[in-house]
Tab-separated table of C-alpha atoms and ligand atoms in Angstrom:
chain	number	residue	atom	x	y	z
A	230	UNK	CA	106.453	136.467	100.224
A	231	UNK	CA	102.505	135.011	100.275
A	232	UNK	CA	102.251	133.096	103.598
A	233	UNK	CA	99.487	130.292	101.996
A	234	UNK	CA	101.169	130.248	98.094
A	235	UNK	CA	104.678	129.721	100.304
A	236	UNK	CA	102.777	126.960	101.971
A	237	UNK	CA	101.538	125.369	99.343
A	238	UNK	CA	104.886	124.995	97.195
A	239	UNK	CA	106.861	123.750	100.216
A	240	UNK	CA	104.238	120.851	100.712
A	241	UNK	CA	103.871	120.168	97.110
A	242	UNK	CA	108.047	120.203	96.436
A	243	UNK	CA	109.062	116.554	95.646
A	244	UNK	CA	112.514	117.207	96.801
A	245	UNK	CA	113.325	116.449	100.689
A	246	UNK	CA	116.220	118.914	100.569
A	247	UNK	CA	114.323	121.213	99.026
A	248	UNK	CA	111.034	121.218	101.063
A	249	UNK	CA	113.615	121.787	103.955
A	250	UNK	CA	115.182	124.523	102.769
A	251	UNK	CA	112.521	126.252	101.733
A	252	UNK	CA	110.614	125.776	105.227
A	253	UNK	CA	113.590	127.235	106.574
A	254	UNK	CA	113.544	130.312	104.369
A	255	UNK	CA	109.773	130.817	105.452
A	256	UNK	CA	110.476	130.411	108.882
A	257	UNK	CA	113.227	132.878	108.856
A	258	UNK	CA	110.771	135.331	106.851
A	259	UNK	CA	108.339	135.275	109.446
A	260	UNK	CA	110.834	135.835	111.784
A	261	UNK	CA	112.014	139.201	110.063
A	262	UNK	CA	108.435	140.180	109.149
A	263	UNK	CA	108.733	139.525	105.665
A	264	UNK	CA	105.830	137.991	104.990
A	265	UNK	CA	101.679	138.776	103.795
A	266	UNK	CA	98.793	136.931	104.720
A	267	UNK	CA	96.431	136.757	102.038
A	268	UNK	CA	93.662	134.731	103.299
A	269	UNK	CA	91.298	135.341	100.399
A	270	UNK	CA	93.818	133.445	97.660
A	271	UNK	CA	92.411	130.701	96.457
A	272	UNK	CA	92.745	127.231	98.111
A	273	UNK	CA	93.765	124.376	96.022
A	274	UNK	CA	92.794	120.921	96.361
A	275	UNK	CA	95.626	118.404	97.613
A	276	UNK	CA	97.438	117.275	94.521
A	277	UNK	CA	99.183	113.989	95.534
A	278	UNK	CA	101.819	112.624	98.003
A	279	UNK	CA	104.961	115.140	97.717
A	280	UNK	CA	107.198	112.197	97.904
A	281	UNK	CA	105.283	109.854	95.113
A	282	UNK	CA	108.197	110.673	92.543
A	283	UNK	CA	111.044	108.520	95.036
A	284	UNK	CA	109.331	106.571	97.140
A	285	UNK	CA	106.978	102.802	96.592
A	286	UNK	CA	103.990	102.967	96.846
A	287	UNK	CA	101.845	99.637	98.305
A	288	UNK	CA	99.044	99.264	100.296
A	289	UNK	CA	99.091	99.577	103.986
A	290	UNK	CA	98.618	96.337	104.718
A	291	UNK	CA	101.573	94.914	102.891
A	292	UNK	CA	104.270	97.133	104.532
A	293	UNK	CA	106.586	94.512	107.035
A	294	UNK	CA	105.464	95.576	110.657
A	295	UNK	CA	107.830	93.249	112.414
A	296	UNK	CA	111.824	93.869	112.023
A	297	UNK	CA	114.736	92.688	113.852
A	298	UNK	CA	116.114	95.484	115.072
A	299	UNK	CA	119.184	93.653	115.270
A	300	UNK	CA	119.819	93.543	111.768
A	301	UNK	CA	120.989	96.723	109.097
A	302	UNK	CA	118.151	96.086	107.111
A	303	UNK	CA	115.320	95.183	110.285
A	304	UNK	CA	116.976	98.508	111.889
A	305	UNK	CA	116.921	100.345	108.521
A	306	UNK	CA	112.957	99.653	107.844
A	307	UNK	CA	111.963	100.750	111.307
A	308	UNK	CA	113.949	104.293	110.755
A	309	UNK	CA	112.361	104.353	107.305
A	310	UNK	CA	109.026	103.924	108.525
A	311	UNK	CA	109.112	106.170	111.529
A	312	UNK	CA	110.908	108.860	108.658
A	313	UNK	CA	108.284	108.851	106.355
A	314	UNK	CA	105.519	109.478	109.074
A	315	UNK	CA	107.714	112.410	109.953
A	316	UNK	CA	107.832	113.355	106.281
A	317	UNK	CA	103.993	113.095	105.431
A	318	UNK	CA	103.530	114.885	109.073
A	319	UNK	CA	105.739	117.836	107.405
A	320	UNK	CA	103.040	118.185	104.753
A	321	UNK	CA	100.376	117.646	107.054
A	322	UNK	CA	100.988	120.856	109.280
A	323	UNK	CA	101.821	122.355	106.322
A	324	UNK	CA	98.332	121.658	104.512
A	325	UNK	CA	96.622	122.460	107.219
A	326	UNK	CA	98.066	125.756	108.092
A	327	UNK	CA	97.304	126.048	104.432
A	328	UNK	CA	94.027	125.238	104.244
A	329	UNK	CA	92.187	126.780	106.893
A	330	UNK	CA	91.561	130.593	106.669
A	331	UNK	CA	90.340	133.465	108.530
A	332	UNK	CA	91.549	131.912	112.066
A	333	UNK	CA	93.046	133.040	114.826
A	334	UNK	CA	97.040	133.979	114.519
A	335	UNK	CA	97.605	131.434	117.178
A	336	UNK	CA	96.387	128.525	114.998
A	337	UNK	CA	98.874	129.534	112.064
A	338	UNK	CA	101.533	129.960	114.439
A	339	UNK	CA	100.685	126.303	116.112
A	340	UNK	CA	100.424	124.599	112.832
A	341	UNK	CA	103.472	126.132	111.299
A	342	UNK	CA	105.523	125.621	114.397
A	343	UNK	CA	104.528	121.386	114.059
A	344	UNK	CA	105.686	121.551	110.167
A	345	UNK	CA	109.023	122.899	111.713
A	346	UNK	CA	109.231	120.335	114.433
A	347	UNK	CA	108.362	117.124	111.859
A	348	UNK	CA	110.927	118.280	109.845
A	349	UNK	CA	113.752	118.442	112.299
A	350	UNK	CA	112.587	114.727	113.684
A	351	UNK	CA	112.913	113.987	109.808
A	352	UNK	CA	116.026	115.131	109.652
A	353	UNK	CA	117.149	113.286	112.697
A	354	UNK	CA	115.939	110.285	112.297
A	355	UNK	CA	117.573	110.637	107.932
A	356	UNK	CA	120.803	110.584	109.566
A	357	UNK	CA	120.492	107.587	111.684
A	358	UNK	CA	118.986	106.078	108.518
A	359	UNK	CA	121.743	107.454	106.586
A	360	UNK	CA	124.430	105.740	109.016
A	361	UNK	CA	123.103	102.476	108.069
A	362	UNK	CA	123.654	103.390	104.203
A	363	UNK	CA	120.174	104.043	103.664
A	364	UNK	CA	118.431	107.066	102.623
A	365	UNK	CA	114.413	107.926	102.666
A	366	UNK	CA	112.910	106.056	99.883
A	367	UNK	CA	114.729	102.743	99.963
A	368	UNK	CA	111.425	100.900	101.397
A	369	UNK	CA	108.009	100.860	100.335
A	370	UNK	CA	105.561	103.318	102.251
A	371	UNK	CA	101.963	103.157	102.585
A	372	UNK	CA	99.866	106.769	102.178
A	373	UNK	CA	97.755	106.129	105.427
A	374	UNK	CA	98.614	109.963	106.972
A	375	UNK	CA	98.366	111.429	102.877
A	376	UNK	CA	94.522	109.404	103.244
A	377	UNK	CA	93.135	111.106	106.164
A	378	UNK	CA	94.384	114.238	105.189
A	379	UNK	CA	92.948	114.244	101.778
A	380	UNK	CA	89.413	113.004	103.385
A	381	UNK	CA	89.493	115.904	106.293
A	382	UNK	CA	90.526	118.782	103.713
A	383	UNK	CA	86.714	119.882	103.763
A	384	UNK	CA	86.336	120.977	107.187
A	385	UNK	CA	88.677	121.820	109.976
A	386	UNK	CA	86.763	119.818	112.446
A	387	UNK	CA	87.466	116.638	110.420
A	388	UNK	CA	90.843	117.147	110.244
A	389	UNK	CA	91.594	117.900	113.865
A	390	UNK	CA	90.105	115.224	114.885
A	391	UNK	CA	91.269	112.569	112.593
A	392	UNK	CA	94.576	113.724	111.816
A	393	UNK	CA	96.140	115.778	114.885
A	394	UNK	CA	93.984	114.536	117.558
A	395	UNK	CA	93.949	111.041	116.692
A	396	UNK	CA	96.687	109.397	114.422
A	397	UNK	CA	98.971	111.797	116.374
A	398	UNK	CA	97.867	110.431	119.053
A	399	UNK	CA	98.275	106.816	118.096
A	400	UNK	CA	101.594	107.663	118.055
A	401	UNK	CA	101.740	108.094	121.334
A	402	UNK	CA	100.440	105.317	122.065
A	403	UNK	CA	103.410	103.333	120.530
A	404	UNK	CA	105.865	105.262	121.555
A	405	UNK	CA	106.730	103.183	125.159
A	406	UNK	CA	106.765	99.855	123.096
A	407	UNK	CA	109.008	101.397	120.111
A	408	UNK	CA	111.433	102.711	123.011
A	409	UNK	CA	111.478	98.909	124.712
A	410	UNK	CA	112.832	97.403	121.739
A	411	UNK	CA	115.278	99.615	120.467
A	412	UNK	CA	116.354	99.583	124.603
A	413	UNK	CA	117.001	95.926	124.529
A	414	UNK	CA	120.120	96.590	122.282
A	415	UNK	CA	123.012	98.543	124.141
A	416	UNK	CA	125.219	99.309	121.326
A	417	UNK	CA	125.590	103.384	119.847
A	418	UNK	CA	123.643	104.037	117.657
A	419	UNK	CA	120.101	102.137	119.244
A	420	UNK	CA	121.427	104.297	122.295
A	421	UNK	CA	120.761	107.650	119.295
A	422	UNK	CA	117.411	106.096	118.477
A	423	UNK	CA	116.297	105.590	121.720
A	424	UNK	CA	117.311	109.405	122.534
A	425	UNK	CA	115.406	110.405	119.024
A	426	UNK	CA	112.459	109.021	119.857
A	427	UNK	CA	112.125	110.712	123.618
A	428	UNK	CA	113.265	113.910	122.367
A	429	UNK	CA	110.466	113.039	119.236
A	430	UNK	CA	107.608	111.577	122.047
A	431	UNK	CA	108.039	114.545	124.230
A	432	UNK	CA	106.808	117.043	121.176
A	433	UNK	CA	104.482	115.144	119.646
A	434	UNK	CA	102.363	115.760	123.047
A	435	UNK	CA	102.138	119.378	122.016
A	436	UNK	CA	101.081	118.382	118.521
A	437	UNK	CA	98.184	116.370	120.004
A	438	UNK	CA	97.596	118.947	122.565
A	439	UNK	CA	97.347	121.615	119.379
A	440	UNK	CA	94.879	119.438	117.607
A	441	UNK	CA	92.786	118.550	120.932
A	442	UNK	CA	92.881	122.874	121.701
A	443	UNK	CA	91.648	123.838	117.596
A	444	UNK	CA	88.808	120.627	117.269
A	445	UNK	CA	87.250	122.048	120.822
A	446	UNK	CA	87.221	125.380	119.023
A	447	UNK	CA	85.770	123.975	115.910
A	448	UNK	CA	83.302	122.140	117.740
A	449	UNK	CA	82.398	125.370	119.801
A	450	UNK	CA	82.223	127.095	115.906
A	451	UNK	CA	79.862	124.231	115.074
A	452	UNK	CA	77.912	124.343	118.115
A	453	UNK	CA	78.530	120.495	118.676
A	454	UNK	CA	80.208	118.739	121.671
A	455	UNK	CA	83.539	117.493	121.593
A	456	UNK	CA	82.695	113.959	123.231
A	457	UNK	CA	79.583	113.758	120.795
A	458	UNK	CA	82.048	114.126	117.586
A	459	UNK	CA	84.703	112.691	117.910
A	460	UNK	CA	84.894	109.011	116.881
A	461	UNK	CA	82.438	109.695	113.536
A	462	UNK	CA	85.089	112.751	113.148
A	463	UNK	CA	87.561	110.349	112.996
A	464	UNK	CA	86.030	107.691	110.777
A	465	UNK	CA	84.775	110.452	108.692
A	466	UNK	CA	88.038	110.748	107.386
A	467	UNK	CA	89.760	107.201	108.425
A	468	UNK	CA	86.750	104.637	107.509
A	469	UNK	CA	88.664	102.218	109.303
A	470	UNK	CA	89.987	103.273	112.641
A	471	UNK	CA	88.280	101.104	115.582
A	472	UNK	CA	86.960	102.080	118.808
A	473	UNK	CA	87.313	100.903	121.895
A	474	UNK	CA	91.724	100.699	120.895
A	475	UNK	CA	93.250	97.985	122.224
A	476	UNK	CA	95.724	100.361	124.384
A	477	UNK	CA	95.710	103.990	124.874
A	478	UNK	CA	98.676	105.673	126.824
A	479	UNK	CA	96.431	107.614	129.032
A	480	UNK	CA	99.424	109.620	130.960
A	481	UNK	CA	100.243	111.107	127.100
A	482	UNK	CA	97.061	112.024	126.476
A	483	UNK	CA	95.922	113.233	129.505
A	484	UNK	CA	98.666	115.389	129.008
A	485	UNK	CA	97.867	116.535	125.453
A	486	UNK	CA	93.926	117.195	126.878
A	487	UNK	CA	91.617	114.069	126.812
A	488	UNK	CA	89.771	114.090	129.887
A	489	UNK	CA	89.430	111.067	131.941
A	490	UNK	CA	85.945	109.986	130.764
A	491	UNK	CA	86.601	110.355	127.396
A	492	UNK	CA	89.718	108.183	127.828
A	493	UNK	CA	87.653	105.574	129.716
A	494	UNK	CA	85.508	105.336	126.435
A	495	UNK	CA	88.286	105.082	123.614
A	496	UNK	CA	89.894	102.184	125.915
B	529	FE2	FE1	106.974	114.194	114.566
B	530	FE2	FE1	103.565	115.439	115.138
């Protein structure tokens, strides 16, 4: 089995099953040394959003941002939109694991190690979906993660920044709100949603921590500064993100490698 053309056909499958299932088999073929790196092969351009064929479409701006988590169908939109950011975060590790050659073992190993974590907070957030009788691609989703990726495919730098370092990020910074409202209801299965997203906050450090580590070595490759790049890395590939945020979860990103003075300028 080719590593990258392995890669490629897991992102690209338009089956959720399926993409599982065959990250699985990949993972297990690394594990038994079954597999060749072939970083000459060819890299392809991004096609389109693996999960196009099932899922709406519509622009960001249009998907419902307040639910009532009291309701099946508030409660149901909240899973599906915290699924499908798992889901286009499965084919973002994998693309860019994918897409970046001739690196260090360690950044194949980081990036392939996120695809396998996104998937299993997919999974585990399908089944809470799926115990409302819902499945992923009963609501509309927007292609904001599938965006950034396409515009940082051109240089690793970019998509550090934009992608790892920063929307992953952003997620942290929601996390404590997301957990206070699913808190304020004390029945079972908010109680499983509450304990998804901990388990879910807790890795998504290292993912930010793995895309703060691999843009400081891309700046170092570029001979650029981190703290000099960063925000036109970002808007580079997100036209629209905004600086100074409104709230940034320092202790998170502290811990996933911002320093203190670049914190004090994104907030
Ligand atoms: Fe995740
Ligand atoms: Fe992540």
């Amino acid at each position: 089995m080719e590593f990258f053309a392995a890669l490629m056909a897991i992102a690209q499958s338009p089956d959720p099953k399926a993409k599982l299932e065959a990250l699985y088999q990949l993972d297990a073929a690394l594990e038994e040394n079954r597999v060749v790196f072939d970083h000459d092969a060819a890299v392809q351009p991004v096609a389109a959003p693996s999960y196009a064929a099932f899922c709406t479409i519509v622009h960001g701006a249009k998907v419902v941002r307040r639910r009532n988590l009291g309701t099946r169908h508030g409660r149901g939109a909240f899973l599906h939109a915290l699924a499908h950011i798992e889901y286009s975060a499965i084919d973002l590790a994998l693309d860019s694991c994918y897409r970046f050659r001739h690196l260090p073992v360690q950044f194949y190993e980081d990036f392939f190690r996120i695809a396998l974590d996104e998937a299993r907070h997919f999974s585990r957030l399908s089944q809470l979906l799926a115990e409302l009788d819902f499945c992923y691609g009963d609501f509309p989703v927007h292609t904001g993660i599938y965006d950034a990726m396409l515009r940082s495919a051109h240089s690793l730098r970019v998509r550090m920044a934009a992608t790892h370092r920063h929307l992953e990020a952003n997620g942290l910074d929601a996390h404590p709100e997301l957990e206070r409202k699913i808190r304020l209801f004390s029945d079972g299965h908010a109680k499983q949603i509450a304990a998804a997203l901990q388990e879910i906050y807790h890795d998504e450090i290292t993912h930010v921590a793995a895309g703060d580590f691999w843009f400081r070595y891309a700046c170092g490759r570029d001979g650029v500064l981190p703290q000099d790049n960063f925000i036109s890395d970002v808007q580079a590939a997100i036209p629209g993100a905004k600086f100074p945020k409104p709230h940034i979860n320092r202790r998170a990103r502290l811990a996933a490698g911002f320093s203190a003075v670049e914190l004090a300028a994104l907030g």
